[in-house]
């Protein structure tokens, strides 16, 4: 009997690394937690939708930044390449765009798993449970503030008010600055990486090798300096002083949007921990305006993320429609709840 047990392969004995089996008690706790989340979303006027497990690989590859794939792939009977959901926002917008002729609630939420392979071995999670919300037809600052309210409510009720920080950026502003400093596509990719990782020595070394002007280096340094979001006007002033009138005109609308949003959040909750990080970028290319991530203390991975993506709906339907939303990772919340017991 023992010899037979030893002959069983690891594939038969173990769940694949990065995927997780939940027993009866864990499953019960998850169901209760998700029900609590769902009640909050419905209280804010969102309706539940259900996402498919797989989609065409090309849909994901069209919006993932180069080198950020991590896509698991299979083929259907017709030879089309398929992948499990790696970006659920994309699937929501795509699915709702296909039903553009339906008269349905355009504020929706979902509970689904995101699956992405990792470049490094023994990654702790390849399968991530998310609950997310999308507002199709709305991406104003008021709508984003509504998303912040939902996130604050969900996080507070689920974790018993464990502190969390909101980090804000702006995709369009970042792209405009890249054009102003006149870096090509390859250089911009390096720029994004160095800014995102706050790798100042490598960034300045690259700038020196490329003969970047002193003014542009000052701009890059400014983008490497996160500040309190409620002090956004100081960033606005410092950046404006480094630009000529022509370049200031290019970014005025983005700066005005951010300034207004900071004021709205301050009125909503002056004690909210908000950080302005102008170098915040994401691994998907569809963001067009304000974007944000949420972090809990001593956890380098974001526990939620969202923002504005005004052209995503149109890319699937040909119909212009604003859109915004966010996704919350359930796993870190479960760990917080478990640690409190």
XYZ file of C-alpha atoms in Angstrom:
341
model
C 0.000 0.000 0.000
C 2.838 2.356 0.936
C 4.658 1.664 -2.322
C 1.510 2.427 -4.290
C 1.098 5.745 -2.392
C 4.659 6.750 -3.221
C 4.117 5.990 -6.900
C 1.321 8.551 -7.215
C 2.593 11.530 -9.199
C 2.646 15.045 -7.763
C 0.062 16.051 -10.403
C -2.366 13.601 -8.804
C -1.611 14.583 -5.214
C -1.326 18.379 -5.295
C -3.209 21.437 -6.534
C -1.015 23.426 -9.015
C 1.112 26.146 -7.465
C -0.673 29.486 -7.350
C -4.158 27.917 -7.278
C -6.058 27.206 -4.103
C -8.536 24.662 -2.774
C -10.983 25.941 -0.141
C -12.476 23.532 2.344
C -16.012 23.700 3.825
C -15.252 26.314 6.502
C -13.205 28.533 4.174
C -15.905 28.319 1.516
C -18.580 29.291 4.037
C -16.556 32.293 5.226
C -15.961 33.392 1.622
C -19.664 33.137 0.785
C -20.591 35.299 3.788
C -17.928 37.879 2.888
C -19.022 38.066 -0.746
C -22.641 38.432 0.293
C -21.664 41.412 2.429
C -19.858 42.947 -0.551
C -22.804 42.339 -2.876
C -25.198 44.081 -0.499
C -23.007 47.209 -0.529
C -22.802 47.297 -4.324
C -26.560 46.881 -4.695
C -27.157 49.567 -2.088
C -25.205 51.928 -4.369
C -27.377 50.994 -7.374
C -25.207 48.395 -9.141
C -26.599 45.207 -10.721
C -24.739 41.890 -10.819
C -23.457 40.337 -14.052
C -21.678 37.021 -14.709
C -18.483 36.777 -16.749
C -17.291 33.900 -18.967
C -14.275 31.896 -17.807
C -12.447 32.245 -21.143
C -12.210 34.829 -23.903
C -10.228 35.238 -27.118
C -6.553 35.708 -26.342
C -6.343 38.517 -28.911
C -8.796 40.622 -26.884
C -6.427 40.598 -23.913
C -3.251 41.037 -25.962
C -4.691 44.152 -27.614
C -4.689 46.015 -24.307
C -1.868 44.496 -22.272
C 1.356 46.471 -22.307
C 4.151 44.671 -24.217
C 5.969 42.198 -21.999
C 3.137 42.049 -19.465
C 1.407 39.002 -20.939
C 1.418 36.128 -18.475
C -1.445 34.667 -20.496
C -2.342 30.997 -20.227
C -3.443 29.808 -23.656
C -5.546 27.034 -25.197
C -7.365 26.494 -28.502
C -10.984 25.783 -29.347
C -12.141 23.296 -31.997
C -11.826 25.944 -34.711
C -8.217 26.677 -33.809
C -8.948 30.042 -32.181
C -6.618 30.887 -29.314
C -8.402 31.289 -25.959
C -7.262 32.426 -22.504
C -8.864 32.460 -19.060
C -9.873 35.944 -17.900
C -6.711 37.924 -17.257
C -8.330 41.374 -17.217
C -11.929 41.366 -16.006
C -12.664 45.054 -16.712
C -11.994 44.374 -20.366
C -14.414 41.418 -20.328
C -17.149 43.425 -18.609
C -16.945 46.312 -21.077
C -16.716 43.937 -24.035
C -19.746 41.936 -22.861
C -21.876 45.000 -22.169
C -20.876 46.566 -25.493
C -22.218 43.479 -27.281
C -25.575 44.216 -25.612
C -25.583 47.924 -26.428
C -29.125 47.633 -27.814
C -30.449 46.247 -24.504
C -32.096 48.610 -22.016
C -30.278 47.482 -18.897
C -28.643 49.051 -15.879
C -25.246 50.325 -17.046
C -23.801 50.312 -13.533
C -22.786 46.717 -12.950
C -20.702 44.610 -10.591
C -19.216 41.121 -10.813
C -17.544 38.459 -8.709
C -15.041 36.451 -10.754
C -11.528 35.021 -10.829
C -8.638 36.591 -12.695
C -5.987 34.139 -13.845
C -2.514 35.208 -14.880
C 0.683 33.212 -14.975
C 3.755 34.762 -13.385
C 7.230 35.245 -14.791
C 8.801 34.012 -11.568
C 8.375 30.470 -10.315
C 6.516 29.598 -7.117
C 4.331 32.700 -7.289
C 1.874 32.656 -4.399
C -1.170 33.423 -6.551
C -2.017 32.865 -10.177
C -5.743 32.756 -9.436
C -7.147 35.941 -7.869
C -10.758 36.393 -6.811
C -12.046 39.894 -7.576
C -15.212 41.809 -6.968
C -15.431 44.811 -9.227
C -17.759 47.526 -10.492
C -18.062 49.364 -13.795
C -19.996 52.536 -14.607
C -20.690 52.544 -18.340
C -21.584 56.002 -19.572
C -20.025 57.815 -16.608
C -16.434 58.771 -15.776
C -16.789 62.210 -14.207
C -15.023 63.159 -11.011
C -18.356 62.764 -9.215
C -18.631 59.176 -10.453
C -15.063 58.448 -9.361
C -15.854 59.880 -5.952
C -18.814 57.508 -5.810
C -16.388 54.637 -6.469
C -14.161 55.858 -3.651
C -17.181 55.893 -1.338
C -18.046 52.303 -2.265
C -14.472 51.138 -1.756
C -14.233 52.892 1.581
C -17.527 51.335 2.711
C -16.648 47.826 1.528
C -13.130 47.956 2.967
C -14.251 49.382 6.304
C -17.104 46.915 6.811
C -15.058 43.887 5.775
C -11.807 44.656 7.615
C -13.140 46.563 10.631
C -11.444 49.763 9.405
C -7.899 48.473 8.785
C -6.007 51.509 7.361
C -5.627 51.688 3.592
C -3.978 54.324 1.391
C -5.310 55.593 -1.947
C -2.624 56.354 -4.547
C -3.722 58.454 -7.543
C -2.178 59.041 -10.943
C -3.315 60.280 -14.341
C -2.693 58.243 -17.497
C -3.233 61.095 -19.959
C -0.982 63.499 -18.053
C 1.769 60.897 -17.912
C 1.516 60.288 -21.684
C 1.630 64.005 -22.430
C 4.742 64.472 -20.297
C 6.448 61.589 -22.117
C 5.767 63.432 -25.398
C 6.993 66.733 -23.973
C 10.350 65.215 -22.960
C 10.358 63.685 -26.472
C 11.311 60.076 -25.739
C 10.699 57.443 -28.409
C 8.703 54.242 -27.800
C 11.653 52.162 -26.584
C 12.887 54.940 -24.303
C 9.346 55.499 -23.000
C 9.094 51.856 -22.001
C 12.282 52.215 -19.943
C 11.000 55.517 -18.580
C 7.765 53.899 -17.370
C 9.651 51.056 -15.717
C 12.125 53.318 -13.909
C 9.427 55.746 -12.811
C 7.149 52.966 -11.581
C 9.936 51.298 -9.570
C 11.297 54.702 -8.418
C 14.706 53.681 -9.733
C 16.251 57.138 -9.673
C 19.899 56.135 -10.387
C 18.989 54.116 -13.503
C 16.600 56.778 -14.731
C 19.143 59.583 -14.390
C 21.841 57.398 -15.911
C 19.630 56.719 -18.934
C 18.764 60.419 -19.196
C 22.467 61.331 -19.157
C 23.313 58.792 -21.875
C 20.539 60.192 -24.047
C 21.610 63.786 -23.489
C 18.319 64.772 -21.821
C 18.149 68.488 -21.016
C 18.435 69.802 -17.474
C 14.807 70.974 -17.638
C 13.559 67.525 -18.614
C 15.558 65.882 -15.833
C 13.874 68.255 -13.367
C 10.497 67.189 -14.769
C 11.422 63.519 -14.313
C 12.576 64.175 -10.757
C 9.244 65.875 -10.054
C 7.435 62.766 -11.301
C 9.506 60.667 -8.899
C 8.235 62.546 -5.856
C 4.850 61.364 -4.517
C 3.083 63.890 -2.261
C -0.141 64.232 -0.286
C -2.935 64.428 -2.872
C -4.490 67.319 -0.972
C -1.304 69.292 -1.782
C -1.781 68.746 -5.504
C -1.687 72.487 -6.251
C 1.987 72.563 -5.219
C 2.802 69.888 -7.834
C 0.762 71.820 -10.396
C 2.711 74.994 -9.664
C 6.137 73.276 -9.781
C 5.368 71.542 -13.075
C 3.981 74.683 -14.704
C 7.163 76.580 -13.860
C 9.212 74.008 -15.800
C 7.111 74.246 -18.975
C 6.737 76.883 -21.622
C 3.317 78.266 -22.496
C 2.768 75.851 -25.408
C 3.409 72.784 -23.236
C 1.328 74.137 -20.352
C -1.672 74.393 -22.663
C -1.272 70.691 -23.508
C -1.656 69.572 -19.903
C -3.990 72.231 -18.453
C -7.143 70.116 -18.812
C -5.553 67.124 -17.053
C -4.259 69.290 -14.202
C -7.636 71.010 -13.791
C -9.399 67.627 -13.600
C -6.990 66.422 -10.924
C -7.210 69.632 -8.924
C -11.012 69.446 -8.927
C -10.934 65.778 -7.906
C -8.574 66.476 -5.000
C -10.947 69.191 -3.784
C -13.953 66.855 -4.025
C -12.206 64.132 -2.030
C -11.110 66.637 0.604
C -14.734 67.733 1.086
C -15.858 64.103 1.214
C -13.264 62.976 3.767
C -10.391 65.293 4.760
C -8.853 62.426 6.759
C -8.638 60.011 3.863
C -5.041 58.906 3.280
C -4.482 60.041 -0.330
C -1.212 60.166 -2.230
C -0.504 61.771 -5.584
C 2.015 59.660 -7.517
C 2.478 61.143 -11.024
C 4.533 58.091 -12.067
C 1.691 55.640 -11.398
C 1.212 53.475 -14.488
C -0.691 50.230 -15.079
C 0.053 47.100 -17.121
C -2.942 47.687 -19.394
C -3.145 50.416 -22.010
C -6.826 51.389 -21.947
C -6.727 53.966 -19.133
C -7.374 57.514 -20.339
C -7.602 59.676 -17.220
C -7.432 59.410 -13.439
C -6.364 56.017 -12.130
C -5.801 54.771 -8.610
C -4.585 51.881 -6.486
C -5.130 51.011 -2.825
C -2.439 49.724 -0.483
C -2.517 48.371 3.048
C 0.486 48.700 5.333
C 3.353 46.231 4.767
C 1.815 44.852 1.568
C 3.602 45.910 -1.653
C 0.783 44.607 -3.859
C -2.318 46.768 -4.425
C -5.498 45.460 -2.832
C -7.728 47.387 -5.236
C -7.325 49.416 -8.422
C -9.426 51.385 -10.864
C -9.829 54.501 -12.948
C -11.171 55.988 -16.184
C -11.169 54.247 -19.589
C -13.297 56.330 -21.924
C -12.385 54.623 -25.226
C -12.620 50.957 -24.213
C -16.363 50.596 -24.901
C -15.990 52.192 -28.316
C -13.205 49.784 -29.284
C -15.681 46.889 -29.012
C -18.889 48.523 -30.257
C -18.027 51.570 -32.353
C -20.223 53.553 -29.961
C -18.581 56.334 -27.942
C -19.280 55.919 -24.237
C -17.408 56.997 -21.137
C -16.520 54.333 -18.601
C -14.913 54.000 -15.189
C -14.659 51.396 -12.484
C -12.528 49.456 -10.050
C -11.715 45.963 -8.812
C -11.093 44.771 -5.272
C -8.967 41.706 -4.519
C -10.806 39.435 -2.086
C -7.833 37.300 -0.970
C -6.012 39.930 1.141
C -9.297 40.834 2.844
C -9.876 37.191 3.731
C -6.399 37.069 5.254
C -7.134 40.177 7.339
C -10.421 38.723 8.558
C -8.720 35.407 9.406
C -5.911 37.134 11.335
C -8.452 39.004 13.454
C -10.106 35.783 14.660
